[in-house]
XYZ file of C-alpha atoms in Angstrom:
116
model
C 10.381 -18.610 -3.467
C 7.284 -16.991 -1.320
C 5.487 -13.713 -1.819
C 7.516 -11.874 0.415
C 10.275 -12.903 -1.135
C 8.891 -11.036 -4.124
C 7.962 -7.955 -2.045
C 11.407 -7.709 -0.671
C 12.352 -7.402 -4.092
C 10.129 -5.162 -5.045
C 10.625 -2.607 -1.988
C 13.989 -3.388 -3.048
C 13.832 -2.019 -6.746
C 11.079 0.876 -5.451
C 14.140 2.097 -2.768
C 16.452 2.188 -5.654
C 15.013 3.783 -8.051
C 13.088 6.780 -5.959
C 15.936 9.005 -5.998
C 16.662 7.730 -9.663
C 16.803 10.317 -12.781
C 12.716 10.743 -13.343
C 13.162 10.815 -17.173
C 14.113 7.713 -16.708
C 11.991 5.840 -13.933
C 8.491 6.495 -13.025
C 9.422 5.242 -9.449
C 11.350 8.786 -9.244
C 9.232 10.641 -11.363
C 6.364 9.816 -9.336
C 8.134 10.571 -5.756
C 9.395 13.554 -7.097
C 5.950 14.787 -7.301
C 5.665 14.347 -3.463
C 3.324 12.581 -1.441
C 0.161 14.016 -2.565
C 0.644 12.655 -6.007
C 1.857 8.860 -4.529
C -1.688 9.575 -2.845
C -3.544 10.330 -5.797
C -2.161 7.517 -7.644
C -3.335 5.001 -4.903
C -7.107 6.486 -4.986
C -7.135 6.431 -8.364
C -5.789 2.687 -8.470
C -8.231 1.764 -5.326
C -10.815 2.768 -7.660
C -10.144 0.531 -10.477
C -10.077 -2.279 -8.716
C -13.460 -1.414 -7.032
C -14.679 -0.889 -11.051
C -13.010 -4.410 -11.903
C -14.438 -5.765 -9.037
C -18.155 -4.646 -10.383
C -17.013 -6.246 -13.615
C -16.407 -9.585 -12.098
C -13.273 -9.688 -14.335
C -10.909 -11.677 -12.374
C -7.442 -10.554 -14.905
C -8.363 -7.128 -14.450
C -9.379 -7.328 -10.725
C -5.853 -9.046 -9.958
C -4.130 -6.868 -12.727
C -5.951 -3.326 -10.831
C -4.580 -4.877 -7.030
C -0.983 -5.789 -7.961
C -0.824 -1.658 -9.182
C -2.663 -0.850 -6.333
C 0.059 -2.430 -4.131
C 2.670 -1.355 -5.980
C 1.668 2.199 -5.437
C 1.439 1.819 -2.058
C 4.454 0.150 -1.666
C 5.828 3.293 -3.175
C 3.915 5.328 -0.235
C 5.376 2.815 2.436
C 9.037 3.652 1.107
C 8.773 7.549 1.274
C 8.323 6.241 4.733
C 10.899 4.520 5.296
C 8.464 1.370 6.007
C 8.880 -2.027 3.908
C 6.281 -4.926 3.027
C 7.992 -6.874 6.103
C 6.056 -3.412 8.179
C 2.906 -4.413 6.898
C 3.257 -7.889 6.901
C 4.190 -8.260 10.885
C 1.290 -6.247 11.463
C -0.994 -8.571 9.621
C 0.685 -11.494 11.875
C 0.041 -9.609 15.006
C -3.495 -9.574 13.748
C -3.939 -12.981 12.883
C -5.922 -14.885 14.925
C -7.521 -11.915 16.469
C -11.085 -11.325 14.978
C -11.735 -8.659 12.820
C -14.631 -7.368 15.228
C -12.646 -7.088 18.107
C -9.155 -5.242 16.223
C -12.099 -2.840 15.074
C -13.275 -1.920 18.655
C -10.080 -1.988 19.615
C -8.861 0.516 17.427
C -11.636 2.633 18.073
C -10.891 2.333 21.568
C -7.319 3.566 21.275
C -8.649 6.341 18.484
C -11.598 7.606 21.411
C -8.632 7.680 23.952
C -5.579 9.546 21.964
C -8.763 12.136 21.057
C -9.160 12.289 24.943
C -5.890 12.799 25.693
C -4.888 15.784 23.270
């Protein structure tokens, strides 16, 4: 079984249960709340694994990033996007170095500016 294997599932369970009854999920109680709270959730998870990171606690650290990605996997399905979304565009990276995707994004940001 791989990982994404495991996030299929996972998207797969999120999907379900967003439109679920919220007293009884906090998949749907928390996309009920709309985007801003999915948001919320994910900066407040992004910071504990920044603080667990400081800690050099390695349970805690992997603990804080598996809720960090479940939260975001929540934002990716009020998109109608999936971990296979995020995952082909970390293949289309790969092999590319980091330096150059960052220029080239910033070329692409510096022209769509241009544009409008």
């Amino acid at each position: 079984m791989s990982s994404n294997d495991t996030l299929a599932r996972l998207a797969a369970v999120i999907e379900s249960r967003r439109r679920a009854d919220a007293d009884k999920s906090y998949v749907a109680r928390l996309s009920a709340k709309g985007l801003d709270a999915i948001l919320k959730k994910i900066g407040e998870e992004a910071s504990e694994v920044i603080m667990a990171a400081k800690d050099g606690d390695r349970a805690r650290i992997t603990a804080e990033v598996a809720d960090l990605w479940f939260h975001s996997m929540i934002a990716l399905a009020q998109f109608g996007l999936s971990p296979a979304d995020v995952l082909a565009e970390l293949e289309r990276r790969e092999g590319q170095s980091g330096l150059e995707e960052f220029a080239l994004r910033k070329a692409d940001q510096r022209d769509a500016e241009e544009g409008a």
